[in-house]
Coordinates of C-alpha atoms in Angstrom, one line a residue:
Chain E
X1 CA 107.6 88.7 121.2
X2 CA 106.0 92.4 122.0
X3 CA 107.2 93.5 118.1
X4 CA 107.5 96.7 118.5
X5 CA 105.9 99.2 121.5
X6 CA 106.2 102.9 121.4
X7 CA 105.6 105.1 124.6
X8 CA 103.0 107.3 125.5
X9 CA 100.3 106.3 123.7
X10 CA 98.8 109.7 124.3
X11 CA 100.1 112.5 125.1
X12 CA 98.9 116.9 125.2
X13 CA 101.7 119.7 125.3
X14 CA 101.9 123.0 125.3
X15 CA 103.3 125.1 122.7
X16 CA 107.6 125.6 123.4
X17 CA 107.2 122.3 125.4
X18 CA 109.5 119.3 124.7
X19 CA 109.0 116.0 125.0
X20 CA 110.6 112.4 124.2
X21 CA 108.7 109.4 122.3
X22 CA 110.5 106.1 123.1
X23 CA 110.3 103.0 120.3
X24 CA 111.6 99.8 121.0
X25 CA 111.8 96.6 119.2
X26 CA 112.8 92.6 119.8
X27 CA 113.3 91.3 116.3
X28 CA 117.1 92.3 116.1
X29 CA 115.9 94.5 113.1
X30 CA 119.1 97.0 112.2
X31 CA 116.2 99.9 110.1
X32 CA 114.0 101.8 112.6
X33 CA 111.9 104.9 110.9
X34 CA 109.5 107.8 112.5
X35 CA 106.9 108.1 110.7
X36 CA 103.6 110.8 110.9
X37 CA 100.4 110.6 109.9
X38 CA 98.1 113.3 109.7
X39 CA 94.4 113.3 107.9
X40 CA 94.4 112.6 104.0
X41 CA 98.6 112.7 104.0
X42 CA 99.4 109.3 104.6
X43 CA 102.5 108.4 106.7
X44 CA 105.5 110.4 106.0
X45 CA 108.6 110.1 107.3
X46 CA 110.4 112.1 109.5
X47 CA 114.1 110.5 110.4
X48 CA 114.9 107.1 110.0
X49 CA 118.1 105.0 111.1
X50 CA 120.1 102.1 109.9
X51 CA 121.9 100.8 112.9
X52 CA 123.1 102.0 116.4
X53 CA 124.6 105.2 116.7
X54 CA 123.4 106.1 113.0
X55 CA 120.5 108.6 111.9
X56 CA 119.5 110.2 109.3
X57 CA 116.8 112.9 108.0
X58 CA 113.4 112.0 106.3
X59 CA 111.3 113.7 103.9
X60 CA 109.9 116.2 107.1
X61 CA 112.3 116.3 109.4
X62 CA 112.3 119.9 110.6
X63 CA 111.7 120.5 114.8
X64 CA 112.6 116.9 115.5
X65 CA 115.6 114.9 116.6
X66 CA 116.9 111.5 117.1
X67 CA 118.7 108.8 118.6
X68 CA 119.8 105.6 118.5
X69 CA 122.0 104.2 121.8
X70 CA 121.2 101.1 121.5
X71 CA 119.6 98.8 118.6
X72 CA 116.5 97.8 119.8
X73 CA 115.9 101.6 121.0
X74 CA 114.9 104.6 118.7
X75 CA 113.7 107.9 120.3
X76 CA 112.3 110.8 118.8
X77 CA 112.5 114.2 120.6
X78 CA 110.5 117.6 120.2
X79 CA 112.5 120.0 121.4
X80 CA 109.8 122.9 121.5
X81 CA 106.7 121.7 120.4
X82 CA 104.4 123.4 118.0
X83 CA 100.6 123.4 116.9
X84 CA 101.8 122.1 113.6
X85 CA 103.2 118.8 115.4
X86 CA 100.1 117.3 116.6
X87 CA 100.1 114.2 115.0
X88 CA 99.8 110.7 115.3
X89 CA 103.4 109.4 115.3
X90 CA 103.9 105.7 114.4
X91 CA 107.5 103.7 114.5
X92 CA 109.0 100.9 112.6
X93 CA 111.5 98.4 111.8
X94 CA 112.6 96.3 109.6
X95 CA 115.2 93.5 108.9
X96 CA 116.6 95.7 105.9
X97 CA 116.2 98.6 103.7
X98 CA 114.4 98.9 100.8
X99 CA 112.2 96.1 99.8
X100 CA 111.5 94.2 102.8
X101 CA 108.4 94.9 104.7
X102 CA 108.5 97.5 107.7
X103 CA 106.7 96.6 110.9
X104 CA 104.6 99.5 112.5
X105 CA 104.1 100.3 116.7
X106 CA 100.6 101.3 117.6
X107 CA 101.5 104.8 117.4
X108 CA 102.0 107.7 119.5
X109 CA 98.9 110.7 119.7
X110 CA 100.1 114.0 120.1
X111 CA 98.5 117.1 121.2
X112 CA 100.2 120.3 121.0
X113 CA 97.8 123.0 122.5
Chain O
X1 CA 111.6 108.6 92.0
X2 CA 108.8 105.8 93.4
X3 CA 105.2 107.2 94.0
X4 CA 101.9 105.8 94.6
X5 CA 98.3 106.8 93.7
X6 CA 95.4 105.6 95.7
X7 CA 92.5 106.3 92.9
X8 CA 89.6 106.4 96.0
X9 CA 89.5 108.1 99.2
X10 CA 86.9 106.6 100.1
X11 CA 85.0 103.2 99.8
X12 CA 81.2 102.2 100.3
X13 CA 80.3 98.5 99.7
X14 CA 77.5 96.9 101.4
X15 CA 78.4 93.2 103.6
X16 CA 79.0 90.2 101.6
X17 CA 79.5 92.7 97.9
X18 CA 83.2 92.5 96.6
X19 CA 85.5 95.1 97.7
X20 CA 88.0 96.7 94.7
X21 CA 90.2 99.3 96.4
X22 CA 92.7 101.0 93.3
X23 CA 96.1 101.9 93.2
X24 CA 98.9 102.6 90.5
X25 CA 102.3 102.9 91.3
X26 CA 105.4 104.7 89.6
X27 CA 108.7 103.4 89.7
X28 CA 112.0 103.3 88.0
X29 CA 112.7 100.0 88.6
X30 CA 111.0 97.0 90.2
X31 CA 108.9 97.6 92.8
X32 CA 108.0 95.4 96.1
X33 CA 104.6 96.6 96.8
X34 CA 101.7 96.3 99.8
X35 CA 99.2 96.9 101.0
X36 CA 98.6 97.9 105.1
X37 CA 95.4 98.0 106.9
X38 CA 94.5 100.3 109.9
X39 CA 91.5 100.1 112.1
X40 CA 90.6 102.8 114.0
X41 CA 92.8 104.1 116.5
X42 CA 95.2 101.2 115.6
X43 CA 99.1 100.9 114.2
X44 CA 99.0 99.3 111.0
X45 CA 99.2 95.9 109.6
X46 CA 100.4 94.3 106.8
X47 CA 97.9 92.7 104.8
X48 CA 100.2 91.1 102.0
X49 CA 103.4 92.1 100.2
X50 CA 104.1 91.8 96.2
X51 CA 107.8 91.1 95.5
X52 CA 108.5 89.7 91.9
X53 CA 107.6 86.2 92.5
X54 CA 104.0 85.6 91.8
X55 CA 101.8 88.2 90.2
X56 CA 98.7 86.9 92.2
X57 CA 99.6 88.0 95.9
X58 CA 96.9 86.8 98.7
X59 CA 96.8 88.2 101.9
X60 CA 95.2 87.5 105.4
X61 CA 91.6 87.7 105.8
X62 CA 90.5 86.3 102.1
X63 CA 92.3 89.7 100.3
X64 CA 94.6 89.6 97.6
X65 CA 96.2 92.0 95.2
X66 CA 97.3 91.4 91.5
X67 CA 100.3 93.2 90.3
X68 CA 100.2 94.3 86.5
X69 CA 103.4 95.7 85.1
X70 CA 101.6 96.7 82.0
X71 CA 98.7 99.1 83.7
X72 CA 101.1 100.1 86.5
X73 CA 98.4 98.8 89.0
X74 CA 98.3 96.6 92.1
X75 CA 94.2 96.5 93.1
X76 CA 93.6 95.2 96.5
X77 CA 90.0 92.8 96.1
X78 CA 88.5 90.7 98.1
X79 CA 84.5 88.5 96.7
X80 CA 82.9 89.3 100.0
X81 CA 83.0 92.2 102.6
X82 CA 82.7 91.6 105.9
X83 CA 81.8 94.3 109.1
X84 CA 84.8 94.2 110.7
X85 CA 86.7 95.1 106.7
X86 CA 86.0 98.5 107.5
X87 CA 89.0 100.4 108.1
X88 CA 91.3 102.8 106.0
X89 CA 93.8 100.5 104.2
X90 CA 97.2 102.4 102.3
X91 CA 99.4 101.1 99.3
X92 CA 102.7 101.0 99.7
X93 CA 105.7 101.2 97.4
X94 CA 109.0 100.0 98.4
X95 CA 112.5 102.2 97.3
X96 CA 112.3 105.9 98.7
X97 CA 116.0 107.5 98.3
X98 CA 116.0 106.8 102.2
X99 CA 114.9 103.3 102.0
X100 CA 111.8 104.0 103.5
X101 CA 108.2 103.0 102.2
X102 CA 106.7 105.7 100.3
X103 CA 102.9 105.7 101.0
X104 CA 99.5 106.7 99.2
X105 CA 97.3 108.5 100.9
X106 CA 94.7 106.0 101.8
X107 CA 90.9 104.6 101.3
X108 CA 89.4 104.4 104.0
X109 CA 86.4 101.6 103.6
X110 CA 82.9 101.6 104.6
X111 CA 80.7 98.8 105.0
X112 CA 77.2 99.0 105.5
X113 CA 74.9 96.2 106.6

């Protein structure tokens, strides 16, 4: 099992460019989360979902969207990227919400110029 | 509302000395806690998960934890450091309104020859 991968693993925009980081995941887990993580913040997140064709906003949700198609799939999209969005963007899953333990991607590095 | 209080940013222990990294948590009710580890440039990994069975949790590569209910505290130790310890590790707290994992901020570990 590849757990879960997330696509780019690097990537530089310019500001009031978009752009479209893909998660996906083979455990059959319903939860999937965006997290970031910038320096001395820890992760927070930014949407989160609790089955196909479900999302739902995070603590920092502002100039991002989502979607969920399909299960194993969770895609976060800047729609005009900003300074204040470089980042390191990390995904998860998990089997449920709550209390059971979330398994992280290798993350995403972002670049907005 | 659950929170989390890494008491160290940062960590310097010399190889083979015991590592203490410190956290206390806040919650209304009871917790699952954990603690992640993230080498550089790396996702994160869980290095064992506290969820009401024993108070003595051990983890993977000789760390454990100890949950105390009284002092609000789940210390991550470990008797000896190794080189390849050094990382930035983050305590975790289980329960955010969203379901998500509600993180500290991080210690990031040093170990010096």
């Amino acid at each position: 099992n590849a757990g879960v991968t997330q696509t780019p693993k690097f990537r530089v925009l310019k500001t009031g460019q978009s752009m479209t980081l893909l998660c996906a995941q083979d455990m059959n887990h319903e939860y999937m989360y965006w997290y970031r993580q910038d320096p001395g913040m820890g992760l927070r997140l930014i949407h989160y979902s609790v089955g196909e064709g479900t999302t739902a906003k995070g603590e920092v949700p502002d100039g991002y969207n989502v979607s969920r198609l399909k299960k194993q799939n969770f895609l976060l999209g800047l729609e005009s990227a900003a300074p204040s969005q470089t980042s390191v963007y990390f995904c998860a899953s998990s089997y449920r919400r709550g209390h059971n333990e979330q398994f992280f991607g290798p993350g995403t590095r972002l670049t907005v110029l | 509302a659950q929170s989390v209080t890494q008491l160290d940013s940062h960590v310097s222990v010399s190889e083979g000395t015991p590592v203490l990294l410190r956290c206390n948590y806040s919650s209304s009710y009871s917790p699952s806690l954990f603690w992640y580890v993230q080498h550089p440039n790396k996702g994160l990994q869980l290095l064992l998960k506290y969820t009401s069975a024993a108070t003595l949790v051990k983890g993977i590569n000789g760390f454990e934890a100890e949950f105390k209910k009284s002092e609000t505290s789940f210390h991550l130790t470990k008797p000896s450091a190794h080189m390849s310890d050094a990382a930035e590790y983050f305590c975790v707290v289980s329960g955010g309104s969203q379901g998500n994992l509600i993180f500290g901020k991080g210690t990031k570990l040093s170990v010096k020859p």
